[in-house]
PDB file of C-alpha atoms in Angstrom:
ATOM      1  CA  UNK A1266      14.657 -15.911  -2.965  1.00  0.00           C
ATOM      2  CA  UNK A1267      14.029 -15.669   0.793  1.00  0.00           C
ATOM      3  CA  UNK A1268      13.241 -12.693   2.315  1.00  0.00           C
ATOM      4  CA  UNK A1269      13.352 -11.269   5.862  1.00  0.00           C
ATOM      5  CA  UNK A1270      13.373  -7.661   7.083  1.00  0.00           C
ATOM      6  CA  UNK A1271      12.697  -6.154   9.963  1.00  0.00           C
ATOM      7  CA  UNK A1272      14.973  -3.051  10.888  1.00  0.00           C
ATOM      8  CA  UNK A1273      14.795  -1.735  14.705  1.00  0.00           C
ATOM      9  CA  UNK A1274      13.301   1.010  13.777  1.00  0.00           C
ATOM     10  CA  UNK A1275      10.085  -0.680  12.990  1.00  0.00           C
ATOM     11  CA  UNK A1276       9.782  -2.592  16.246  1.00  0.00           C
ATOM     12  CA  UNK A1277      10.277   0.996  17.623  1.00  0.00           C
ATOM     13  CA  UNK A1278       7.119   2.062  14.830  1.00  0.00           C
ATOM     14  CA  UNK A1279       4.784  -0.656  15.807  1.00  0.00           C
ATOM     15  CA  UNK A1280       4.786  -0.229  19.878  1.00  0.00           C
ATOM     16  CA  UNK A1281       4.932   3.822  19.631  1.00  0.00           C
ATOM     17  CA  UNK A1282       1.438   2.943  17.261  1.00  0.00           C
ATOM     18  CA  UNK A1283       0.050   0.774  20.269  1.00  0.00           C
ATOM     19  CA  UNK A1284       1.158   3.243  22.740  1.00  0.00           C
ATOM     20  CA  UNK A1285      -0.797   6.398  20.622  1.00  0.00           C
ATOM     21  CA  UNK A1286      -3.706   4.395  19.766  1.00  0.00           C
ATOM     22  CA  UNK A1287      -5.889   5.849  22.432  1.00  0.00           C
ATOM     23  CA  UNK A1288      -5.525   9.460  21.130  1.00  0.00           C
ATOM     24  CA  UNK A1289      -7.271   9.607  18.009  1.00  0.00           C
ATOM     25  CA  UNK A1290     -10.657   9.013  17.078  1.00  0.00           C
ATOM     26  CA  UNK A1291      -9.570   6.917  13.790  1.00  0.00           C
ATOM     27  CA  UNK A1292      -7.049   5.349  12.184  1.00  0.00           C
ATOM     28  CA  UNK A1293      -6.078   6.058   8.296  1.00  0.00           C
ATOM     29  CA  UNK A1294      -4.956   2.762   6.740  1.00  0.00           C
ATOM     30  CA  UNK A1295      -2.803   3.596   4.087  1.00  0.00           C
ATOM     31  CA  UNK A1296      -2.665   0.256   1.702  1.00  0.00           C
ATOM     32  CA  UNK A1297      -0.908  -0.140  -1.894  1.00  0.00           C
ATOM     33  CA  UNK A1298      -4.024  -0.432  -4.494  1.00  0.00           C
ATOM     34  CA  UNK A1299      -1.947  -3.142  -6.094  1.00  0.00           C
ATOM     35  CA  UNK A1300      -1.461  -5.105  -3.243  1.00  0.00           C
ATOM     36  CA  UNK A1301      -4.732  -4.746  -0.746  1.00  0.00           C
ATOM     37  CA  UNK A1302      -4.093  -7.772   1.203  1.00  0.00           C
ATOM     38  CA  UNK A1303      -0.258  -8.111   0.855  1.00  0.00           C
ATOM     39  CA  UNK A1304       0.599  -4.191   1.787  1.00  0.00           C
ATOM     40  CA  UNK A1305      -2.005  -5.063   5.112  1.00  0.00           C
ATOM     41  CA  UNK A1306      -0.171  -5.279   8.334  1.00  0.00           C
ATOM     42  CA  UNK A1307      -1.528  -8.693   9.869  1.00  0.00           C
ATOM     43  CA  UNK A1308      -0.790  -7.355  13.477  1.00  0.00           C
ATOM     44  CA  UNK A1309      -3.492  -4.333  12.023  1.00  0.00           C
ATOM     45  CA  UNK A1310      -6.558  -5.543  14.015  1.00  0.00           C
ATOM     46  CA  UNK A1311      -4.667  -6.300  17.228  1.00  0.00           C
ATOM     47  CA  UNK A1312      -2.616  -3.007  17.075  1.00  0.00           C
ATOM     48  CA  UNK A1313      -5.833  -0.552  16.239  1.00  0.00           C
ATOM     49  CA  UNK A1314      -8.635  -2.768  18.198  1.00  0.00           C
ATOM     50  CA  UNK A1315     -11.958  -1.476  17.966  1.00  0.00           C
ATOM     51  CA  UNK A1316     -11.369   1.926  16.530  1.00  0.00           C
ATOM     52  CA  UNK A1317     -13.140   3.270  13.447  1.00  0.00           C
ATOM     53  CA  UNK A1318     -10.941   2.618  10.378  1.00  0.00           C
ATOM     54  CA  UNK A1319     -11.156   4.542   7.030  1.00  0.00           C
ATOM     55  CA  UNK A1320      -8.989   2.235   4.703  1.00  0.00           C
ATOM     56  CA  UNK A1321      -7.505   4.432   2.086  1.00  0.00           C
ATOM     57  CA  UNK A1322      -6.107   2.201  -1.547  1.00  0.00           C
ATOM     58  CA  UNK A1323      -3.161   4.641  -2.072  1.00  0.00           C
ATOM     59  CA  UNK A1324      -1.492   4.285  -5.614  1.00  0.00           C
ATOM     60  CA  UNK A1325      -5.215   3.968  -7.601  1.00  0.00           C
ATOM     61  CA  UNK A1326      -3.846   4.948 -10.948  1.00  0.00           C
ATOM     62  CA  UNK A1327      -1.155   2.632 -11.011  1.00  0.00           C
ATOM     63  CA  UNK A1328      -3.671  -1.087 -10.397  1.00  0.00           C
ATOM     64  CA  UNK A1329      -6.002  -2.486 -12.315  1.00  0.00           C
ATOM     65  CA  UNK A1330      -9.557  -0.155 -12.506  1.00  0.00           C
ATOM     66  CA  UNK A1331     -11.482  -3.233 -12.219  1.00  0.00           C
ATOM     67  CA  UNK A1332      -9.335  -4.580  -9.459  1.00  0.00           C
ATOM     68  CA  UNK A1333      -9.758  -1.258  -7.453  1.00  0.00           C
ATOM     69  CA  UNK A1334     -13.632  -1.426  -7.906  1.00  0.00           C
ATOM     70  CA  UNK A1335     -13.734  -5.194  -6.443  1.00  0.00           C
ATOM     71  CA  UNK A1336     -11.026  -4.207  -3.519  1.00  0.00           C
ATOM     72  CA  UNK A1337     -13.227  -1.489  -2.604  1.00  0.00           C
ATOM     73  CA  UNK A1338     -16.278  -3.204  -2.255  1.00  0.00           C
ATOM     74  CA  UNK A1339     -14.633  -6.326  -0.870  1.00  0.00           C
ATOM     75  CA  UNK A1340     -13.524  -3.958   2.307  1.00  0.00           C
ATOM     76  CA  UNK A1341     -16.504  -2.287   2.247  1.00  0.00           C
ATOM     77  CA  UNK A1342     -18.153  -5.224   2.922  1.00  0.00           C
ATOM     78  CA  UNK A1343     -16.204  -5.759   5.706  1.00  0.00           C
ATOM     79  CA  UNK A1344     -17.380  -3.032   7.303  1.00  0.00           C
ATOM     80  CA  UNK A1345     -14.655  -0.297   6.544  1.00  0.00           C
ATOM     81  CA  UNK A1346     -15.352   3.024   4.666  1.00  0.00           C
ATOM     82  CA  UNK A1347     -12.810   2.603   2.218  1.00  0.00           C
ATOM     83  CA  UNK A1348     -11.804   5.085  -0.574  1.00  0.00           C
ATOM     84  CA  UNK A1349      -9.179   4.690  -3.900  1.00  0.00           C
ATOM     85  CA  UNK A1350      -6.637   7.562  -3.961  1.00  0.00           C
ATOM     86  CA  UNK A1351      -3.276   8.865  -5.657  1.00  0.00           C
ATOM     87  CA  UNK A1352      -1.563  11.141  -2.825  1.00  0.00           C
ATOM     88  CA  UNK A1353       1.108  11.530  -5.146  1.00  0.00           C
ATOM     89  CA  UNK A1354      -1.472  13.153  -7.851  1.00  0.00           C
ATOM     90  CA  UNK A1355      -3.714  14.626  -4.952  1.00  0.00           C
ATOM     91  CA  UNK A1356      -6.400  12.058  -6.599  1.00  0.00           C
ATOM     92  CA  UNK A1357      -9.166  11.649  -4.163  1.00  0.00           C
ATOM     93  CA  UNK A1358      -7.758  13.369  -1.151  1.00  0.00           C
ATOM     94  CA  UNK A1359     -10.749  15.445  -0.867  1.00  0.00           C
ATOM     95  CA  UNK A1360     -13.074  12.721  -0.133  1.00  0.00           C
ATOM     96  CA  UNK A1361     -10.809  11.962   2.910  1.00  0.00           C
ATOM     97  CA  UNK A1362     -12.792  14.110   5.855  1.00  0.00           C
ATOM     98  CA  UNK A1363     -16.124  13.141   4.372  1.00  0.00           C
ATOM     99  CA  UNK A1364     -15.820  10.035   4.329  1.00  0.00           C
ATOM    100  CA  UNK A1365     -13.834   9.766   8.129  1.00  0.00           C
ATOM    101  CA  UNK A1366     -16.905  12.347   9.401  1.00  0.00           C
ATOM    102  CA  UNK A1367     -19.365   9.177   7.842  1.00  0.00           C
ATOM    103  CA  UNK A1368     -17.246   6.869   9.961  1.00  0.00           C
ATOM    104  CA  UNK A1369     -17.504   8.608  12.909  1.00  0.00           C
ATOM    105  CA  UNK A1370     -20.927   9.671  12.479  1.00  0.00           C
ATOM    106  CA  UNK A1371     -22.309   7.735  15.907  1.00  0.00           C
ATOM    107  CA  UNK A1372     -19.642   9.367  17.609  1.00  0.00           C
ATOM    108  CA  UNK A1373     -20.205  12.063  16.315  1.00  0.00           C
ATOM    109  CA  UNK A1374     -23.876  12.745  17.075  1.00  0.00           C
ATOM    110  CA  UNK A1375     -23.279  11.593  20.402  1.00  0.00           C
ATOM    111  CA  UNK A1376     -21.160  14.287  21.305  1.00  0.00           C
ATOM    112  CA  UNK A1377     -23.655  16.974  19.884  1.00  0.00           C
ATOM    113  CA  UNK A1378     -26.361  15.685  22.102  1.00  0.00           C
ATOM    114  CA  UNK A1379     -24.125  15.702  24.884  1.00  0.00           C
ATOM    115  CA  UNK A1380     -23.268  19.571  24.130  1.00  0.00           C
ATOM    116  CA  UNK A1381     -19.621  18.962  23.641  1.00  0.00           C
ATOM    117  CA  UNK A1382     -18.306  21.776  21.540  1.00  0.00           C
ATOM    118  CA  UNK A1383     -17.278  20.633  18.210  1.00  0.00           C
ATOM    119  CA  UNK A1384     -13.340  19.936  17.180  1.00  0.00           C
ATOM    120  CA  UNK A1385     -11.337  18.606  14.398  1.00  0.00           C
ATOM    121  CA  UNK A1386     -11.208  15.078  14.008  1.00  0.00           C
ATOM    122  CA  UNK A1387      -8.158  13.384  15.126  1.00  0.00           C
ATOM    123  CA  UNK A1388      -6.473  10.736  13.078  1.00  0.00           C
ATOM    124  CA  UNK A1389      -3.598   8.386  12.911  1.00  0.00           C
ATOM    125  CA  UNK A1390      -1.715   7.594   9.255  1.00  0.00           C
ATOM    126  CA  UNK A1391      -0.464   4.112   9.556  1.00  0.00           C
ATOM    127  CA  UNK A1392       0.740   2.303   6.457  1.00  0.00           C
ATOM    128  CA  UNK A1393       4.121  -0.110   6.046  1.00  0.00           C
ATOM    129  CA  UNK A1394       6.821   1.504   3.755  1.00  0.00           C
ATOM    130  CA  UNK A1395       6.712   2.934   0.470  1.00  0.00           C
ATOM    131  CA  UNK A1396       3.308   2.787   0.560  1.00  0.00           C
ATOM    132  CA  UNK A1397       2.837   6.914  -0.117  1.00  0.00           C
ATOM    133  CA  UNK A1398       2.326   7.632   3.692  1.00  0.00           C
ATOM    134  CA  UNK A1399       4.770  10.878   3.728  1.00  0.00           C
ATOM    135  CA  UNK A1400       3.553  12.333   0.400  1.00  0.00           C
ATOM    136  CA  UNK A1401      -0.656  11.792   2.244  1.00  0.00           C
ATOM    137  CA  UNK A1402       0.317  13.692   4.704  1.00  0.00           C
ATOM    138  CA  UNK A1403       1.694  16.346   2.886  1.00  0.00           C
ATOM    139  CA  UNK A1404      -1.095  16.712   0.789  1.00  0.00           C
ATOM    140  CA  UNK A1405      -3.564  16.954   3.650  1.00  0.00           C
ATOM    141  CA  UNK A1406      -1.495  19.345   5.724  1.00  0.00           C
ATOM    142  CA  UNK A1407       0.060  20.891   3.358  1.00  0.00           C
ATOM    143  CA  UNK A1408       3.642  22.352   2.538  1.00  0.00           C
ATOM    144  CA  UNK A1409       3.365  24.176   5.964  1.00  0.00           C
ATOM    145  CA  UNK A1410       3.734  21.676   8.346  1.00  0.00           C
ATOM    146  CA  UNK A1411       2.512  23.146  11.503  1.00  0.00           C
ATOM    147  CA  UNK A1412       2.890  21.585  15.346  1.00  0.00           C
ATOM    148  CA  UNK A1413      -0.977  22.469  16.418  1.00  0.00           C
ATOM    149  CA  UNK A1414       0.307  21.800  20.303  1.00  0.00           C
ATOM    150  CA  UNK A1415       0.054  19.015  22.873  1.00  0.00           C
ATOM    151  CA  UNK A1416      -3.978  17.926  23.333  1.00  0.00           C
ATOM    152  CA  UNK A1417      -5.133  17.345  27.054  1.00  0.00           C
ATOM    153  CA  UNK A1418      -3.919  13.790  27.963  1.00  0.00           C
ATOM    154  CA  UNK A1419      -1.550  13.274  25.458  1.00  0.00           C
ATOM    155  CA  UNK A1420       2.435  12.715  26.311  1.00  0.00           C
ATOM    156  CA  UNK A1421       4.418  15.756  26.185  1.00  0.00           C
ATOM    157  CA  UNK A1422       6.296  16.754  23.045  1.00  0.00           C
ATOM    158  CA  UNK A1423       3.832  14.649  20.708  1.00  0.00           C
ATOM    159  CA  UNK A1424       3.292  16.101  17.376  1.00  0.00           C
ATOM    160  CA  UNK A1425      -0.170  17.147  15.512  1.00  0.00           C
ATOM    161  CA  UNK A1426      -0.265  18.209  12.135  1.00  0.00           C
ATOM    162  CA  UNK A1427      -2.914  20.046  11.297  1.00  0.00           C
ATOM    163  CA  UNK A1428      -5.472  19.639   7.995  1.00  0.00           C
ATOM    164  CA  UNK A1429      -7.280  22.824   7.516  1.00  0.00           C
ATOM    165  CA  UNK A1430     -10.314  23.297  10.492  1.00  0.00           C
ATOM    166  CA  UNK A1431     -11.743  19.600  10.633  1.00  0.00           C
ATOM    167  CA  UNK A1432      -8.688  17.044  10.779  1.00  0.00           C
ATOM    168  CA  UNK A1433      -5.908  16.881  12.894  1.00  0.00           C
ATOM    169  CA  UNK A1434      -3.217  14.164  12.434  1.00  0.00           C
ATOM    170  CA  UNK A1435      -0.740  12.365  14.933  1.00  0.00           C
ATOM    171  CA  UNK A1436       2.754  12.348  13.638  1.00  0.00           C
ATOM    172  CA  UNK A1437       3.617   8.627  13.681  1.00  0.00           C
ATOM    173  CA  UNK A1438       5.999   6.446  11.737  1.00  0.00           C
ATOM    174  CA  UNK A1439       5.084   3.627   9.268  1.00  0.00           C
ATOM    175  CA  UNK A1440       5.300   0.208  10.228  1.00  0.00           C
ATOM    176  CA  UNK A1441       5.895  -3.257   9.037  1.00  0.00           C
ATOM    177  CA  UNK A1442       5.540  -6.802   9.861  1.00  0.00           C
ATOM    178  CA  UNK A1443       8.169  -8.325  11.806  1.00  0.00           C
ATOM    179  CA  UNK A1444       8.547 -11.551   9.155  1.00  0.00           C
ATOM    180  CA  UNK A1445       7.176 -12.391   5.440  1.00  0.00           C
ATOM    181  CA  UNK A1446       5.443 -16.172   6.996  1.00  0.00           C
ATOM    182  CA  UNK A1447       4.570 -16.366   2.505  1.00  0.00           C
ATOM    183  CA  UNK A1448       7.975 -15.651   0.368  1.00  0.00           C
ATOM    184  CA  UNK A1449       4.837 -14.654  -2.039  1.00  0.00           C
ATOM    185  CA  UNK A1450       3.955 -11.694  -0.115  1.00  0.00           C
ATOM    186  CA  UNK A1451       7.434 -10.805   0.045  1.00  0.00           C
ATOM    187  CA  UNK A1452       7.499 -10.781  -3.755  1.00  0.00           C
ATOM    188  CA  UNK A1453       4.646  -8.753  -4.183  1.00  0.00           C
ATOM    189  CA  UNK A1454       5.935  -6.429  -2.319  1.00  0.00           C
ATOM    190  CA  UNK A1455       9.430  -5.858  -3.961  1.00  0.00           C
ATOM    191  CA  UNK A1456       8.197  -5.867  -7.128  1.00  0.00           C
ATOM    192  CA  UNK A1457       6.555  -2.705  -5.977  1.00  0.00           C
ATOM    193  CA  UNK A1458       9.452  -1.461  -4.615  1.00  0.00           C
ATOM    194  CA  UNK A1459       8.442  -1.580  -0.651  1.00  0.00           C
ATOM    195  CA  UNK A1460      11.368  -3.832   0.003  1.00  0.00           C
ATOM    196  CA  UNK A1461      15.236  -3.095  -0.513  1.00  0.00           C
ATOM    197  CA  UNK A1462      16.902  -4.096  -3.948  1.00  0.00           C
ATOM    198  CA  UNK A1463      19.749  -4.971  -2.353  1.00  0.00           C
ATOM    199  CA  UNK A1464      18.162  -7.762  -0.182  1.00  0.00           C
ATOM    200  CA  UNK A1465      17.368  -9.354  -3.902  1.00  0.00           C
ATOM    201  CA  UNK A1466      18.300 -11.566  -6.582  1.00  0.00           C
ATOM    202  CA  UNK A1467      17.269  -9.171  -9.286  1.00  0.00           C
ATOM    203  CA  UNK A1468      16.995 -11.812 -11.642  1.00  0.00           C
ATOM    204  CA  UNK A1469      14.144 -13.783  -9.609  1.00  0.00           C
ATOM    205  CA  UNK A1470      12.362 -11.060  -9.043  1.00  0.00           C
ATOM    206  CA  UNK A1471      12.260 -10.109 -13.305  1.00  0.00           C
ATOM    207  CA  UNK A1472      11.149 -13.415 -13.555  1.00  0.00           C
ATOM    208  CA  UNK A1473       8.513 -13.527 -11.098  1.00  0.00           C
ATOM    209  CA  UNK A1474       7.557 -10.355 -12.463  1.00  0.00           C
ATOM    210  CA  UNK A1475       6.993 -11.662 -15.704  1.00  0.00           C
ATOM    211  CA  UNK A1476       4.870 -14.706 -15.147  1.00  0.00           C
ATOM    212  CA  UNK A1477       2.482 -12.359 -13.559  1.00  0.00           C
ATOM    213  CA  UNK A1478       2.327 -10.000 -16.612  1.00  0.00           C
ATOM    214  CA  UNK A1479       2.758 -13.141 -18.920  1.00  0.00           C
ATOM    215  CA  UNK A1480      -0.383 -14.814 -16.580  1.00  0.00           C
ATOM    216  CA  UNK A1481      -2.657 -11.756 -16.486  1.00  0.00           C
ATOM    217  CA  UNK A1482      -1.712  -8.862 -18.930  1.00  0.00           C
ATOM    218  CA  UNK A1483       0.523 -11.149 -21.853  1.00  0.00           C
ATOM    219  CA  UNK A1484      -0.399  -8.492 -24.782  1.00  0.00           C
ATOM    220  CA  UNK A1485       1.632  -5.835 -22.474  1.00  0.00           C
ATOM    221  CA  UNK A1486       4.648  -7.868 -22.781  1.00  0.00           C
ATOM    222  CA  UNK A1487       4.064  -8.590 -26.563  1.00  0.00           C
ATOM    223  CA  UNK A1488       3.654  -4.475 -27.174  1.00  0.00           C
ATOM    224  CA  UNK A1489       6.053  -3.614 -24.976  1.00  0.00           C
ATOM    225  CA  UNK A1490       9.541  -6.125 -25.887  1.00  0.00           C
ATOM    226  CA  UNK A1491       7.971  -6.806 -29.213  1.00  0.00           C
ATOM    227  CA  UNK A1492       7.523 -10.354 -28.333  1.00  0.00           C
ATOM    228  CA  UNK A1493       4.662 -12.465 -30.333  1.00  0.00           C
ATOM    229  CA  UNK A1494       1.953 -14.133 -28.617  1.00  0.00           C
ATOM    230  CA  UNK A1495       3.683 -17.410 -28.192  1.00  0.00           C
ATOM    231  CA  UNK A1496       6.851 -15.728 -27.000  1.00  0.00           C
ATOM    232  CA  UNK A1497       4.604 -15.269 -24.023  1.00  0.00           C
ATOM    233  CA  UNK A1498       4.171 -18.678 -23.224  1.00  0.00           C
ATOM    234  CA  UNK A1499       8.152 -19.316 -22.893  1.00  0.00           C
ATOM    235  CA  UNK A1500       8.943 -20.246 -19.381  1.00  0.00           C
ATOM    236  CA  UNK A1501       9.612 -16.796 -17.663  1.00  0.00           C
ATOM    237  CA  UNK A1502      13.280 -17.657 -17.161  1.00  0.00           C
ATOM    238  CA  UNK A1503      13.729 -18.004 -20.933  1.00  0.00           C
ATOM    239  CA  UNK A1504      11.082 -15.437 -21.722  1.00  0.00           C
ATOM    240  CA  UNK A1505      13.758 -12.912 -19.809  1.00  0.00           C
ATOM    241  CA  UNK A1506      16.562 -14.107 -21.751  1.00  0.00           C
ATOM    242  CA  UNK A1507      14.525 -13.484 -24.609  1.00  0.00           C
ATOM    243  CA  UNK A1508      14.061 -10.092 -23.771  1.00  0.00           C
ATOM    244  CA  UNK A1509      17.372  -9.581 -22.924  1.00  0.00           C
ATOM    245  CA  UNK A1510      18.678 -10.509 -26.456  1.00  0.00           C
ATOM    246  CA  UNK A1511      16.041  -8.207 -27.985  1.00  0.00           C
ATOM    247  CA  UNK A1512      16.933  -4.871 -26.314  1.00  0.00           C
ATOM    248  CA  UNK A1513      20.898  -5.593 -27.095  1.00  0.00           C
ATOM    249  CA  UNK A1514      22.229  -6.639 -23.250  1.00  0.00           C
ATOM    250  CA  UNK A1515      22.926  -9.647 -24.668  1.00  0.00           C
ATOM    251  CA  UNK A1516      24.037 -12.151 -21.788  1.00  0.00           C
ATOM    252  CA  UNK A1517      23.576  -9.417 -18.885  1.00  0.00           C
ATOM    253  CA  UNK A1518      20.623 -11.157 -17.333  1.00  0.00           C
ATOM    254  CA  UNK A1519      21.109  -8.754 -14.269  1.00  0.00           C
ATOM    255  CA  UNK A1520      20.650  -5.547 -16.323  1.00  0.00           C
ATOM    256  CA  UNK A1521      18.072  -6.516 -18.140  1.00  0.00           C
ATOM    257  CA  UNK A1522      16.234  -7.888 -15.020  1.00  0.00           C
ATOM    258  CA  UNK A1523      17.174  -4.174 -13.491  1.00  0.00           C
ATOM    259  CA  UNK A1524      15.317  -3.002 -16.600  1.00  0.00           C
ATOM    260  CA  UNK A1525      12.669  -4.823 -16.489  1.00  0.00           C
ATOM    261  CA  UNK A1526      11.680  -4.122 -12.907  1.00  0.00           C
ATOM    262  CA  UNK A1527      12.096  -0.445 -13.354  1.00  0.00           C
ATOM    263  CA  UNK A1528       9.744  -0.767 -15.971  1.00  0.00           C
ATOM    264  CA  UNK A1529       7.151  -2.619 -13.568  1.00  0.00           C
ATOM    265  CA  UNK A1530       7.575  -0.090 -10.977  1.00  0.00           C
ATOM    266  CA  UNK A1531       7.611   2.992 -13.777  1.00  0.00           C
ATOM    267  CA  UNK A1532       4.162   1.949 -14.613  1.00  0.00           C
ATOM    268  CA  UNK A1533       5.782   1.229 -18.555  1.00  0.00           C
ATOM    269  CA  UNK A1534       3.969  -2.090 -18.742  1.00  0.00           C
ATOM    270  CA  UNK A1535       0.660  -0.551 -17.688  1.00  0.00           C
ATOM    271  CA  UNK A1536      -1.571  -0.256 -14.489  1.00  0.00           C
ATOM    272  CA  UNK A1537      -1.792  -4.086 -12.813  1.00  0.00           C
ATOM    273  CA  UNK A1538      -2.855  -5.340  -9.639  1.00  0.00           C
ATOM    274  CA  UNK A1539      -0.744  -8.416  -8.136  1.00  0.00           C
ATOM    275  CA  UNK A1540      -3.506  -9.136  -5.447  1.00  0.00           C
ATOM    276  CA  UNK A1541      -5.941 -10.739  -7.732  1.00  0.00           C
ATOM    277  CA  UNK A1542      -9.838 -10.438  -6.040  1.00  0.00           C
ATOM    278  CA  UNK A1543     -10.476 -13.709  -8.006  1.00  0.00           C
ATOM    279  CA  UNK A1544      -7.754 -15.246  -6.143  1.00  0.00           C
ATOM    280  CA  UNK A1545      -8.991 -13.928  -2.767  1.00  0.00           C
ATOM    281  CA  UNK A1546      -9.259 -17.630  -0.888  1.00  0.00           C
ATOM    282  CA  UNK A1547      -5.460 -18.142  -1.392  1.00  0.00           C
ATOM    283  CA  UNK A1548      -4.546 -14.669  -0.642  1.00  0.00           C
ATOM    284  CA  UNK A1549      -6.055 -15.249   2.611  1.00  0.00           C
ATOM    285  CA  UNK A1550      -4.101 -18.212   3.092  1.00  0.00           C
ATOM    286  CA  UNK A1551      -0.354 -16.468   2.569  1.00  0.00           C
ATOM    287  CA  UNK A1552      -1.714 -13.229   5.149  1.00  0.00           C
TER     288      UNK A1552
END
């Protein structure tokens, strides 16, 4: 299964992004909680430079708790203020202007020793598809989207959304890398959904699918197909025929690969994470 994608449109994304950079006082990294790394934009440090980043693990609920916590702390470590949210549940949206005032706390104070009258912070969403970055901004602005004007220095006809008093976001689109370099990235990633079913073999995907439950979560599988223990240990290519024959498709490989997927996605097989912390030196290697 080899994967590339890169509509026009997301050329377009990536240089408006460079282009807007210089208008905000921080970007908002929206990343998939079940993929931390793989979800990551490599071009991310060159396209946001030296400005403060909050990086925000969208899609909590749905990976691994334990996962999360070691994610968290890896990025923190880093040297990013990082939080774990679910925009779609409003889960931790809250924290969001705390934690970007702790970020831009030098900054911050600066100003207010200067004298400069205080204003809403003024962010950029950035985040590659499907990743939840339409439904965050809804949440923080609300179901009244509302153009707050053009700011002194900034092009004509760019949009701000506001966010109550103390946030102010720039309307930008979501962008993507131009290539997958690791097919295992782009994997990950439609698994997950952030990629086009139709640019897939269903069937590799189901399969690949379940040699990561059969890998890291096996008693899912065994609860959720009725499978035993050993079923589990099946080559995934026979393990989805297997499956297949148990829920009645009989020889429809592709339906019951649809199925199965669905069911990865639906969250049927359980919160998982596919980025693995324990795995981080070969993660590095594929980004």
């Amino acid at each position: 299964m080899t994967i590339q994608w890169f509509p026009g449109h997301m050329a377009k994304a990536r240089r408006e992004v460079s282009e807007k950079i210089k208008y905000v006082d921080i970007v908002f990294e929206l990343i998939d909680a079940r993929l931390p790394l793989s979800s990551r934009n490599p071009m991310m440090d060159q396209i946001v430079q030296q400005k403060p980043r909050l990086i925000l693990l969208n899609k909590g609920d749905l990976a691994d708790k334990e996962q999360n916590q070691k994610w968290q702390h890896y990025f923190q470590e880093k040297g990013y203020h990082t939080l774990i949210i679910n925009a779609q549940q409003n889960k931790g949206i809250n924290k969001i202007v705390p934690e970007a005032k702790k970020a831009l706390k030098e900054k911050l104070d600066r100003e207010r020793s200067k004298g400069v009258k205080p204003r809403a912070i003024r962010a950029m969403c950035i985040g590659i598809p499907n990743v939840g970055k339409s439904t965050l901004m809804n949440r923080l602005v609300g179901k009244k989207i509302a153009q707050t004007g053009n700011k002194p220095g900034v092009t004509k006809g760019q949009q701000w959304l506001r966010s109550g008093t103390d946030l102010e976001l720039l309307d930008t689109p979501g962008i993507l890398w131009p290539r997958f370099e690791d097919q295992e990235i782009g994997k990950k990633l439609a698994l997950t959904g952030a990629i086009k079913d139709q640019l897939l073999h269903l069937d590799d995907l189901a399969i690949y699918g379940l040699s990561f439950f059969s890998r890291f979560y096996p008693q899912r599988l065994v609860e959720r197909y009725n499978l035993t223990e050993a079923d589990t240990l099946l080559p995934a290519a026979e393990l989805l025929m297997l499956i297949s024959q148990k829920r009645g498709y009989r020889d429809d490989y592709d339906r019951a690969s649809e199925m199965i997927i669905q069911e990865i996605r639906s969250s049927k097989l359980g919160p998982y994470t596919l980025d693995r912390w324990e795995e981080l030196g070969a993660l590095k290697d594929e980004n």
